[in-house]
Structure formats: C-alpha cells, structure tokens
Tab-separated table of C-alpha atoms and ligand atoms in Angstrom:
chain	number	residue	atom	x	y	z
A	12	UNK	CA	-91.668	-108.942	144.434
A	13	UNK	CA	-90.992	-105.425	142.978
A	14	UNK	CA	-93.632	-103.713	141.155
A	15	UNK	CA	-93.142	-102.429	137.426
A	16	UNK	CA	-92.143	-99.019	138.636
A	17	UNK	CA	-89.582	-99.656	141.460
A	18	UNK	CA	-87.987	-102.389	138.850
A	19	UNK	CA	-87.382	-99.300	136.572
A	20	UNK	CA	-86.185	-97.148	139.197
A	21	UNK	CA	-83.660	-100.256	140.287
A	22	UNK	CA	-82.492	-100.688	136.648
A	23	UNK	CA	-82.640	-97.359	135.966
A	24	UNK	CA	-79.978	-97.084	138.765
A	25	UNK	CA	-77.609	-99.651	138.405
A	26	UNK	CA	-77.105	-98.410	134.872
A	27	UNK	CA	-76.187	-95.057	135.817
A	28	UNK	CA	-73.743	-96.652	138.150
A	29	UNK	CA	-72.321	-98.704	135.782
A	30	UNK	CA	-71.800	-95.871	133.366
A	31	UNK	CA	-70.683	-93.649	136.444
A	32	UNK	CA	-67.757	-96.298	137.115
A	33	UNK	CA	-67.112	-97.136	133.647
A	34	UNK	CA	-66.378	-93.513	132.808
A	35	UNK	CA	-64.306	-92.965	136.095
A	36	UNK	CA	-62.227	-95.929	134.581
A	37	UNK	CA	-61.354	-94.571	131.549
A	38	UNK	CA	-60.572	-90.783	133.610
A	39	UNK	CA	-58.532	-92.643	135.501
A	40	UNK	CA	-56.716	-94.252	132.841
A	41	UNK	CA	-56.383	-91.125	130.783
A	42	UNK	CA	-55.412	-89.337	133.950
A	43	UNK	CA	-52.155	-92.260	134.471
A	44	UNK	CA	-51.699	-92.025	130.339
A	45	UNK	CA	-51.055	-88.145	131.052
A	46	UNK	CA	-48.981	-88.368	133.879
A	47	UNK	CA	-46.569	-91.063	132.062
A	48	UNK	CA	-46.770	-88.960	129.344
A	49	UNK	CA	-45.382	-86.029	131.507
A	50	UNK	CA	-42.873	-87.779	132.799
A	51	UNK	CA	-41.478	-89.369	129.523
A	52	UNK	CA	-41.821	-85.750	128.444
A	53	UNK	CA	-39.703	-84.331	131.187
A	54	UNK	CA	-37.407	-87.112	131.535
A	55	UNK	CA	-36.852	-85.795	127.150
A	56	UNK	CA	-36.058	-82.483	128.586
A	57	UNK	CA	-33.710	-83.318	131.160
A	58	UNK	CA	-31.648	-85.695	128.345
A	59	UNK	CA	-31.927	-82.755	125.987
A	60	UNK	CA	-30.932	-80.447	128.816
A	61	UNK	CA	-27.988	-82.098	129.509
A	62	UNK	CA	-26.569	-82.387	125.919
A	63	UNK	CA	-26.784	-78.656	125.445
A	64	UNK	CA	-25.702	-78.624	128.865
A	65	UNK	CA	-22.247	-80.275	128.076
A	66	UNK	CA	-21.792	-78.286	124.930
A	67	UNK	CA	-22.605	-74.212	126.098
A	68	UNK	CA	-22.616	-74.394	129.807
A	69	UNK	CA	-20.157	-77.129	131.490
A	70	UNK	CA	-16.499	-74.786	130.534
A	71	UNK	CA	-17.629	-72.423	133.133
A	72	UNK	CA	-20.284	-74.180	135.298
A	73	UNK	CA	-18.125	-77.815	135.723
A	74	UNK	CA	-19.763	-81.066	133.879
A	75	UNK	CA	-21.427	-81.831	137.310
A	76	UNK	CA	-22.604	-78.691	138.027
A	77	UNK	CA	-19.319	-78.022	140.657
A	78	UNK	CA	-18.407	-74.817	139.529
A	79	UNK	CA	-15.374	-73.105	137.794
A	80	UNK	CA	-13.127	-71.252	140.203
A	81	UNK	CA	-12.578	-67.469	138.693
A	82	UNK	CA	-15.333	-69.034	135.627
A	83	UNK	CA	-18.539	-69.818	137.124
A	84	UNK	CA	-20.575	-70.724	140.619
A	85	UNK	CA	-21.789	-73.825	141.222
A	86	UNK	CA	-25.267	-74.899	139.885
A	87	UNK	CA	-25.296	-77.744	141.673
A	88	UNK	CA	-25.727	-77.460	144.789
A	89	UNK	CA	-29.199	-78.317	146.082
A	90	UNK	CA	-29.582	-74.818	147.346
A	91	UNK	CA	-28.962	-71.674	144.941
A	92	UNK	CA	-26.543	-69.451	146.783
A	93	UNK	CA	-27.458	-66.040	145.042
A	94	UNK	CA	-31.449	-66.927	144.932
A	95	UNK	CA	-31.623	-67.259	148.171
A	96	UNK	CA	-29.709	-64.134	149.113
A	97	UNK	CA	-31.383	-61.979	146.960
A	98	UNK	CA	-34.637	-63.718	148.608
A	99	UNK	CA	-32.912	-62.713	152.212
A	100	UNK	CA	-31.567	-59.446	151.118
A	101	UNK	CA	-33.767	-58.055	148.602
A	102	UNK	CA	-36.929	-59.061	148.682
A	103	UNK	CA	-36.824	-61.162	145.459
A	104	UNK	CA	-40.347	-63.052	145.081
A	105	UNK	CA	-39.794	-65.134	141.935
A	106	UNK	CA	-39.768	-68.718	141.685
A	107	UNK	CA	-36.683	-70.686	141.979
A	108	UNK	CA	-37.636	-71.466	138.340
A	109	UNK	CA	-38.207	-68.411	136.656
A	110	UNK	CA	-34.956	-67.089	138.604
A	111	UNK	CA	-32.618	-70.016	136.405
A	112	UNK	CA	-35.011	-69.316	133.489
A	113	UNK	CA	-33.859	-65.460	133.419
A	114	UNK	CA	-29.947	-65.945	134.490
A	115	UNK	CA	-29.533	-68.453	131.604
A	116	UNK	CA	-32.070	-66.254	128.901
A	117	UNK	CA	-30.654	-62.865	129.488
A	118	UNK	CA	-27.393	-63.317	131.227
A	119	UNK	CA	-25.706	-61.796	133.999
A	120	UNK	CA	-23.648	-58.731	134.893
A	121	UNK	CA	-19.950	-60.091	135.817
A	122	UNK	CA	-20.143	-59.884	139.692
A	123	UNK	CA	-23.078	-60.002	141.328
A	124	UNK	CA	-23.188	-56.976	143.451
A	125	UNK	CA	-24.938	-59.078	146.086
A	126	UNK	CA	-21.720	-61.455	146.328
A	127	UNK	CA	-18.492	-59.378	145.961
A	128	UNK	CA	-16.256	-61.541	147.175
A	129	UNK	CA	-16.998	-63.441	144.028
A	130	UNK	CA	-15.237	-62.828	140.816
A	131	UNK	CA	-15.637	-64.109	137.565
A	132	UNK	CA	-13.071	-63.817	134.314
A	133	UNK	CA	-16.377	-63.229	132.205
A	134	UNK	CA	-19.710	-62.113	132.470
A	135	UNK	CA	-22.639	-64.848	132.253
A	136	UNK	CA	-23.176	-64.511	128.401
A	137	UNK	CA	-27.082	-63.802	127.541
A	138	UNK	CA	-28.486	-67.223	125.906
A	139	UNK	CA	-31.641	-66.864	124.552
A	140	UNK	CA	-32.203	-65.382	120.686
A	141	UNK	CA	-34.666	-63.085	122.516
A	142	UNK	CA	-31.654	-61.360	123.591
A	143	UNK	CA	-29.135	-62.357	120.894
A	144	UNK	CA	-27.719	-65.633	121.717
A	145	UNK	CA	-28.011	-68.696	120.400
A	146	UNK	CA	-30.692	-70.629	122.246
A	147	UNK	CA	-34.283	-71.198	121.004
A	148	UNK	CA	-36.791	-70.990	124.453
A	149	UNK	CA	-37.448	-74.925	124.083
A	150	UNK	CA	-33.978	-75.623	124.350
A	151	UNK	CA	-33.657	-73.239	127.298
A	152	UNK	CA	-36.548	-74.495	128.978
A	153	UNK	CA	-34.852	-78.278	128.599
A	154	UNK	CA	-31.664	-76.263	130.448
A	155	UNK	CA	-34.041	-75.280	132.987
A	156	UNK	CA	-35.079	-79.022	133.698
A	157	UNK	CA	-31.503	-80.491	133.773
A	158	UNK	CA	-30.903	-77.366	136.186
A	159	UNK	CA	-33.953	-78.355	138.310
A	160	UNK	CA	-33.318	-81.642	138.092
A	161	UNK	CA	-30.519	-81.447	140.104
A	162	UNK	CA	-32.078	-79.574	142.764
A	163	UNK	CA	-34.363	-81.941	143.169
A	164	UNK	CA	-32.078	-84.767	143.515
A	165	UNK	CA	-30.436	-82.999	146.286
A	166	UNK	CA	-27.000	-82.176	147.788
A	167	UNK	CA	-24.862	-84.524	148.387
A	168	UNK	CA	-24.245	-83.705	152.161
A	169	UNK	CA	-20.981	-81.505	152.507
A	170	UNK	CA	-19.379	-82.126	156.095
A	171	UNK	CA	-19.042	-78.607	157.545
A	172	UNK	CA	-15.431	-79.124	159.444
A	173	UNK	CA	-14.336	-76.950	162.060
A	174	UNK	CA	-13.730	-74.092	160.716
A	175	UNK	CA	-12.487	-70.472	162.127
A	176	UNK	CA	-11.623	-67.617	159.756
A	177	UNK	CA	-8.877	-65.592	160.458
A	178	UNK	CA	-10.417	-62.404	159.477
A	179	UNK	CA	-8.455	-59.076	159.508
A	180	UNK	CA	-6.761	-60.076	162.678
A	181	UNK	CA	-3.100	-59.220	161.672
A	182	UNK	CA	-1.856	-60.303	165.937
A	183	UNK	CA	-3.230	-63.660	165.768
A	184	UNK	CA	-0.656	-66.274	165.860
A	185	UNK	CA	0.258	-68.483	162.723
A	186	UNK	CA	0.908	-71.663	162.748
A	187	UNK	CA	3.873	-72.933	160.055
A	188	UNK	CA	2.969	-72.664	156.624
A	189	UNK	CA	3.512	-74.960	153.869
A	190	UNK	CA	4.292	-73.507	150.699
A	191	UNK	CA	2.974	-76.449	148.690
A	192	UNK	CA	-0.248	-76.829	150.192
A	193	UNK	CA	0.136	-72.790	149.720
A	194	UNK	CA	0.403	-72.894	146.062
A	195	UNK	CA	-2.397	-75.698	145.757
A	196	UNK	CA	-4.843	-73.259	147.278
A	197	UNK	CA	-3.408	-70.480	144.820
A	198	UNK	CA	-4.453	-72.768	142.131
A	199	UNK	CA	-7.649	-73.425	143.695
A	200	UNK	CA	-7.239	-77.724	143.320
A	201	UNK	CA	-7.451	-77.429	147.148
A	202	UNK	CA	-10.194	-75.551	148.256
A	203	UNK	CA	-10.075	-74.120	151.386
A	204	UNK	CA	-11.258	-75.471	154.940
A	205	UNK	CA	-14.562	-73.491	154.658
A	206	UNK	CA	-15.024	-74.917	151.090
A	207	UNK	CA	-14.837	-71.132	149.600
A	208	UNK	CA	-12.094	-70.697	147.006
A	209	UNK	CA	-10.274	-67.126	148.142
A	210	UNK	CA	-9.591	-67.268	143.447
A	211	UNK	CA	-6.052	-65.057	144.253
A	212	UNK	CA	-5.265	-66.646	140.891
A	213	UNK	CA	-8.644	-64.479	139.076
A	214	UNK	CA	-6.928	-61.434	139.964
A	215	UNK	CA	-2.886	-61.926	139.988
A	216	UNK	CA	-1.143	-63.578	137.187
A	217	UNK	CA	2.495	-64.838	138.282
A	218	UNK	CA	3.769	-63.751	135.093
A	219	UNK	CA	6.342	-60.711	135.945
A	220	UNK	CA	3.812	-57.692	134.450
A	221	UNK	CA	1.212	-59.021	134.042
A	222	UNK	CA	-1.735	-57.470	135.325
A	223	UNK	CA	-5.307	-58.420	135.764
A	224	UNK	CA	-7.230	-56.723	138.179
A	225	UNK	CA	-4.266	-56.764	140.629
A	226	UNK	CA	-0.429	-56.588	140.190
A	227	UNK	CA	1.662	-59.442	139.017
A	228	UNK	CA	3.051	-61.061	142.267
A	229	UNK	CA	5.730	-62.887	140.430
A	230	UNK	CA	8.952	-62.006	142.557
A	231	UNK	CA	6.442	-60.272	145.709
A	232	UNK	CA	8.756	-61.604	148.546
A	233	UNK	CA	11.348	-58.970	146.824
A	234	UNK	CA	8.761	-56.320	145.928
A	235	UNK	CA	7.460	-56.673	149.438
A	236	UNK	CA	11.039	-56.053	151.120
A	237	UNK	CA	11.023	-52.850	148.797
A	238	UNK	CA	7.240	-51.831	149.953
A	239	UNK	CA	7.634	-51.319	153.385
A	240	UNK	CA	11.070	-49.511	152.364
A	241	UNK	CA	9.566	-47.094	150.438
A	242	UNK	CA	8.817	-43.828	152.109
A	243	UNK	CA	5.019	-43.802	150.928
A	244	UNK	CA	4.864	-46.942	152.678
A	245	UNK	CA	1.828	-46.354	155.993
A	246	UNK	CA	0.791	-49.624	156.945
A	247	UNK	CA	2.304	-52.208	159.965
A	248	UNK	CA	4.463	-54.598	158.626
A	249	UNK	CA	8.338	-54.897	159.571
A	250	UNK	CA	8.843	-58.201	157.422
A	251	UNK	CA	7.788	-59.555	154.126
A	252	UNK	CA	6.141	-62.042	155.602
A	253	UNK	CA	4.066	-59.208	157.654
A	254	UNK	CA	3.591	-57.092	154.400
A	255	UNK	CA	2.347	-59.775	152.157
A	256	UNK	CA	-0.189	-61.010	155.307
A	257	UNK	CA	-1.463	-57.512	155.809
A	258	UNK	CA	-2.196	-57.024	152.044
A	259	UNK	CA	-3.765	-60.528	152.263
A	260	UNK	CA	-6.032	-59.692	155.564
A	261	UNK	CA	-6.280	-55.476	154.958
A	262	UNK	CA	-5.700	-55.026	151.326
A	263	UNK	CA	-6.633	-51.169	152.337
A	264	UNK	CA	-3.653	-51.067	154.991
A	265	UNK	CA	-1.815	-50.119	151.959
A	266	UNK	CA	-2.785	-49.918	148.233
A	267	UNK	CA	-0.127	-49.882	145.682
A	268	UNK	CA	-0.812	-47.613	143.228
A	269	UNK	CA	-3.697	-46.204	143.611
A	270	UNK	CA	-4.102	-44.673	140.426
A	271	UNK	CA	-4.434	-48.472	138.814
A	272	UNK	CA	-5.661	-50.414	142.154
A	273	UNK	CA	-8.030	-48.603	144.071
A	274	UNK	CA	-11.560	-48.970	143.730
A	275	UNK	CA	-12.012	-45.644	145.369
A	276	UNK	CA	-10.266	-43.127	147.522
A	277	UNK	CA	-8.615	-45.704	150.157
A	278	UNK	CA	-10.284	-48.246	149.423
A	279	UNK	CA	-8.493	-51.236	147.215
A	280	UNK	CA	-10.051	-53.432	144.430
A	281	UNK	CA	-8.713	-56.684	146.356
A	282	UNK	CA	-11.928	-57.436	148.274
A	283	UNK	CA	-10.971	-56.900	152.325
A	284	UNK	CA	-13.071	-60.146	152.843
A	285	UNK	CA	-10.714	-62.962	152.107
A	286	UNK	CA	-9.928	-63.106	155.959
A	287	UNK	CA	-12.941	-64.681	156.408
A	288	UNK	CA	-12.817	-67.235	153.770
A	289	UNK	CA	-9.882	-68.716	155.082
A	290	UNK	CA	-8.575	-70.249	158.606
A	291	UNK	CA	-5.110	-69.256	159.971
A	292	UNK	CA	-3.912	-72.137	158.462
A	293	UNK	CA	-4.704	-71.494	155.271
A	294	UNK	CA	-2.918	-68.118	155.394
A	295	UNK	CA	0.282	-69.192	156.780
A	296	UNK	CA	0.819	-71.832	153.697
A	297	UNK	CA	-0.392	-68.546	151.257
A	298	UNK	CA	2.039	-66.308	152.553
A	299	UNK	CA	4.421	-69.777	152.759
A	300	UNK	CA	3.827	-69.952	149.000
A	301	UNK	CA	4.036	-65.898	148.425
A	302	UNK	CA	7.773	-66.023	150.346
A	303	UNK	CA	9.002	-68.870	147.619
A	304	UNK	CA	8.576	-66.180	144.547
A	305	UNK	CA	11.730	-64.060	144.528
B	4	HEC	C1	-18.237	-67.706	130.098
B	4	HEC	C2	-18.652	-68.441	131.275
B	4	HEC	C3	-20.088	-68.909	131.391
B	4	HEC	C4	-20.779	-69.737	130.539
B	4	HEC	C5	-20.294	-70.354	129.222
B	4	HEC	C6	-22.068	-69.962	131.168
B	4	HEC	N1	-22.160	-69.277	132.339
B	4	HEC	FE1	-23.724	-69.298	133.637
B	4	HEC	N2	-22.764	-67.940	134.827
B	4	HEC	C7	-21.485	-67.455	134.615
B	4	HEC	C8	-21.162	-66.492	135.649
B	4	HEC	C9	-19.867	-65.717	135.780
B	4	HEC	C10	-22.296	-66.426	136.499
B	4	HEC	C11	-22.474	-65.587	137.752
B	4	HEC	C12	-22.778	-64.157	137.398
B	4	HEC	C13	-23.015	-63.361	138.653
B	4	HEC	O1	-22.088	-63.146	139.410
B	4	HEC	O2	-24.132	-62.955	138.852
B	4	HEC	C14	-23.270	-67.356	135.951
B	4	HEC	C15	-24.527	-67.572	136.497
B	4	HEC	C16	-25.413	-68.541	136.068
B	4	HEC	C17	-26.662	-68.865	136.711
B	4	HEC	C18	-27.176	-68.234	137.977
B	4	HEC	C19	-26.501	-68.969	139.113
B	4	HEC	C20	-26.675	-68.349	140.464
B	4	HEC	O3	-26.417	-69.030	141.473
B	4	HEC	O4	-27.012	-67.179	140.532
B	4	HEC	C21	-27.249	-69.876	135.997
B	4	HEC	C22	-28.563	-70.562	136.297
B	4	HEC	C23	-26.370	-70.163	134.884
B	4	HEC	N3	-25.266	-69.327	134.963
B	4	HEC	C24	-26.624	-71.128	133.923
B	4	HEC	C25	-25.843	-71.299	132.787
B	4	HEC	C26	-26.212	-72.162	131.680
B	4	HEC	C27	-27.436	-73.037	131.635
B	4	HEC	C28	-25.227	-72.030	130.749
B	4	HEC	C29	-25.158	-72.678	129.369
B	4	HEC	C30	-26.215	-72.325	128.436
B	4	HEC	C31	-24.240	-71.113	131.279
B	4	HEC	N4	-24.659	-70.684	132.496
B	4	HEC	C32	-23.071	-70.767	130.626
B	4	HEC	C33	-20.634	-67.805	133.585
B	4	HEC	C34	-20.962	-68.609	132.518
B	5	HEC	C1	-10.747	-58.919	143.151
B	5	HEC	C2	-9.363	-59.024	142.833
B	5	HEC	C3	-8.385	-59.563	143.854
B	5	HEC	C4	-8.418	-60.775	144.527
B	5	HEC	C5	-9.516	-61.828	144.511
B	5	HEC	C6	-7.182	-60.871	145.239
B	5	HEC	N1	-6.443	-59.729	145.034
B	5	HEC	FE1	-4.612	-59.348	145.850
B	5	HEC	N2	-4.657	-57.471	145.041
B	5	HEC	C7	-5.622	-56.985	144.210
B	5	HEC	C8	-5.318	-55.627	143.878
B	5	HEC	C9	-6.175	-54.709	142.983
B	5	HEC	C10	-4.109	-55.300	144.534
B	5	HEC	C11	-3.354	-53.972	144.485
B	5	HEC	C12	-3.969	-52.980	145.436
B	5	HEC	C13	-3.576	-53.212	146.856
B	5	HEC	O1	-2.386	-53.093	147.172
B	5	HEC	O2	-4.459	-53.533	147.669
B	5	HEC	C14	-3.714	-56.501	145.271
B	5	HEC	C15	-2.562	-56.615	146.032
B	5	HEC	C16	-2.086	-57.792	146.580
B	5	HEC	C17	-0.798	-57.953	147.185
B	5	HEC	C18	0.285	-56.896	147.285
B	5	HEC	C19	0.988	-56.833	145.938
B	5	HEC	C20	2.135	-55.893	145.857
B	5	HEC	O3	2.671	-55.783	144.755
B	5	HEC	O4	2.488	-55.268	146.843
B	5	HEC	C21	-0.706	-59.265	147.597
B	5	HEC	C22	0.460	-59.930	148.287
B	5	HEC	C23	-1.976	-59.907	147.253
B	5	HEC	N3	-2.775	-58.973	146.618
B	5	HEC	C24	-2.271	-61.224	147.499
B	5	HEC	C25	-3.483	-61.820	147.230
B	5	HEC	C26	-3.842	-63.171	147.610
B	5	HEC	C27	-2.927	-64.151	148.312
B	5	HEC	C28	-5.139	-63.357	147.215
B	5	HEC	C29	-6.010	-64.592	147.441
B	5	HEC	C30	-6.189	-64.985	148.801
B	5	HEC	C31	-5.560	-62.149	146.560
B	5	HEC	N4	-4.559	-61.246	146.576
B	5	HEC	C32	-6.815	-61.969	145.993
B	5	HEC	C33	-6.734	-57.678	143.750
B	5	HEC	C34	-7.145	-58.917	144.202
C-alpha cells in the first residue's frame, strides 16, 4: 500500500508522538509532584507559624489574631488596617507580604503616626536576629504564612450596626447612662457600637496617683467639682457631669496641667478623636461610670 519511504516517514512519526506524549506525562506528573510538594511545604510553615505564633506573638496580638486592647491591633482581620492606609495615604507600593515580613523582622515604633488614635503600652519589639531579636528568617518567614494564611481565609463578616458618633458635639442630647455597661467599655470587654475600643484604660490608671500618659481618674467626679471651681478653669461645663464629657469630647477645652499633659501649647495628649469612636450612648454610660468614682 505504502511505499518503503512513506512507511518510514509514518513510523518515523508516530514515534515522535509517542515520545512527545510520554514525556508530557511524566512533566505533568512532576509538575502535580511539585505542586503537592508546595503545598505540604506551606501547609509545614503555617503549623510551624502558628507554634511560634502562640509562644512570641499571641500576649499582644490575641491567640486568634483579635487583637489586644492598649497591647496590639488585630492581625486578623482579612484586611490590614495600617497597610492599606499607608497604601491610601502614603503611597506605600510594597506587597501585602513584604509589609508583615518587615513589621514582624524589624519592629515598629509605638504608635503609628498614621493611626493616632491608637495607643499601645509597648512598642512592636524587632524579631529578627538581623536586628537583634530572637527569630532566625525561616522561622519568620513560617510567621509570615500563618499571618497570610489568615488573610486568605477571610473575615468572618462583621455586621456594621447603626452607628452615629457623637463627635465633639458637647449640645447634643444624652440619653441615660449606665454606669455598668460604662465601666465594661472602660475595661474594653465591651467594645463599642462602632467596634473601635476608645482604650481610656491605656492611658488612666484608677489607682489614686497613678499616672500613665494621663492623670489618675480615681475619685474624678470630686476632682471634676474642684476643676471647674478653680479660677484657671476656661472651658463650658457647669456640672461634673459637663466637665468630665467635655474632657471626654474636647480634651483641649481644658488641659490639666499642662506642664505634664499637653502635647503642645493647647493642645492635650488625650487624642480629641474619641468622639468619633463612640455613639452618644456610649458616652452617657462613660461619664455614668466616671460619676460612680468619688
Ligand atoms: C509587646 C507586644 C507585642 C508583641 C509581643 C508582638 N507585637 Fe506585633 N505589634 C505590636 C504593636 C504595638 C504593633 C503596632 C505598632 C504600630 O502602631 O505601628 C504591632 C504590629 C504588628 C504588625 C503590623 C500590623 C499592622 O496592622 O500594621 C504585625 C504584622 C505584627 N505586629 C506581628 C507580630 C508577630 C508575628 C509577633 C510575634 C513574633 C508580634 N507581632 C509580637 C505589639 C506586639
Ligand atoms: C492617649 C492617652 C489618652 C487616652 C486614650 C484617653 N485619655 Fe483622658 N486624658 C489624657 C491626658 C493626657 C489627660 C490630661 C490632659 C487633659 O486634661 O486633657 C486626660 C484627661 C482626662 C480627663 C480629665 C481628668 C482630670 O483630672 O480632670 C478625663 C475625665 C478623661 N481624660 C477621660 C478619658 C476617657 C473616658 C477616655 C476614654 C474614652 C480617655 N480619657 C482616653 C490622656 C488620654
């Protein structure tokens, strides 16, 4: 049928095909072999990730990721608060990765200037033995993967309720306050209708004296009576009630010792921003609270 020649050229072919689709096979294979091999590799990371996790990170960053009020922000939450600003405000062009990588290797200054409403105890310490801590890069990389990890996994959806700050607004109506939900949003178990944590309790101690970055407000519905007595005394408030919401709402209204508590010339270390973390409500069981310490 064929001659001698075109039988070649047939065999000829079909072998190259042969060996054309037998190589492809084993590619193919090989490819699969490295991708499980990836993934068992990563999945090794993650699980080492999360044991160094537990041990150097979870006391300020939560076991889940949540967050320590007045310790650490949340890592957790499918979107990273500061990259993103610093993306919106700044310009910032690294990766979401490399951004992690560098907070956890080198550290981070104690308030991120980006964020001041945001106040930690203690700076982010520096991890990495490049820069004096304790962490080799392998096991910082496996932090980087647990981190990641939970990004990609997601948020779990938080329900936005209706929320309206009360702002600096010191005429607005309050509704009746409740001193215990009051002190439960003090202590930050409660967090606020927003979701934000206002962390009062990162700058006052309730220990008469004590000072952190603010005064002690043990016994403030007294010392507020004697504020707006005092002839230095320039700001609105007729009540202690009115006193302790107008350092709440305009902490520059009036700024108790300035030498200690101002930031700068008239302007006071307690951010002015807390108005807009919480809703009317949640400043009329504050102040509730505030009233209760004689
Ligand atoms: C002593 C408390 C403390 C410990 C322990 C700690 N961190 Fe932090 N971390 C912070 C603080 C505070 C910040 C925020 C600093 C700022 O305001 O910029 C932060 C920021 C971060 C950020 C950047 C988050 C963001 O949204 O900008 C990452 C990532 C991070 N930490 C990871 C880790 C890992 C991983 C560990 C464990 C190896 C760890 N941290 C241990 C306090 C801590
Ligand atoms: C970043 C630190 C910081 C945070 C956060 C903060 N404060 Fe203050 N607070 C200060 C400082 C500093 C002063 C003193 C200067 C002044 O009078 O504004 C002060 C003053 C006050 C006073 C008046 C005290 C007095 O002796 O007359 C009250 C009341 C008060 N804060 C309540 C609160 C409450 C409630 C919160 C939480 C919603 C809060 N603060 C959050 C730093 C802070």
């Amino acid at each position: 049928m064929f001659d001698l020649a075109t039988r070649r050229i047939i065999g000829a072919t079909v072998l190259m095909l042969v060996t054309v689709i037998t190589i492809g096979m084993v590619w193919l294979t090989e490819e699969q072999r490295m991708a499980r091999y990836e993934a068992l590799h990563k999945a090794k990371a993650i699980e080492n990730g999360a044991f160094i996790y537990e041990q150097y990170c979870s006391t300020c960053h939560g076991p889940q990721g949540e967050g320590v009020p007045g310790k650490g922000p949340d890592l957790n939450p499918g979107v990273f608060r500061h990259y993103e600003e610093l993306k919106r405000t700044q310009n910032y062009a690294n990766s979401l990765r490399n951004f992690i990588k560098l907070s956890i290797a080198a550290g981070r200054p104690i308030r991120s200037t980006y964020r001041a409403d945001e106040v930690y105890a203690e700076p982010m310490p520096t991890w990495s033995q490049e820069f004096g801590g304790p962490l080799r890069p392998d096991q910082i990389e496996n932090l980087v993967e647990f981190i990641l990890n939970w990004q990609a996994a997601g948020a779990p959806p938080t329900p936005t309720p209706a929320f309206e700050a009360v702002g600096s607004d010191l005429t607005r109506p309050l509704p009746p306050g409740d001193p215990q939900r009051g002190k439960a949003l003090w202590d930050q178990e409660v967090k606020q209708a927003s979701g934000v944590p206002a962390s009062c309790k990162a700058c006052h101690s309730l220990k008469p004296g004590e000072t952190i970055v603010g005064p002690s407000l043990a016994g403030i519905a007294t010392t507020a009576a004697q504020r707006i007595g005092a002839p230095d005394y320039k700001g609105q408030a007729k009540t202690p009630e009115e006193y302790i919401r107008e350092s709440i709402q305009q902490p520059n209204a009036y700024i108790v010792d300035p030498n200690q508590f101002a930031a700068a010339p008239g302007v006071s270390k307690m951010p002015a921003t807390l108005g807009n973390q919480m809703s009317a409500q949640d400043l009329a069981d504050l102040i509730a609270f505030l009233m209760t310490l004689k």
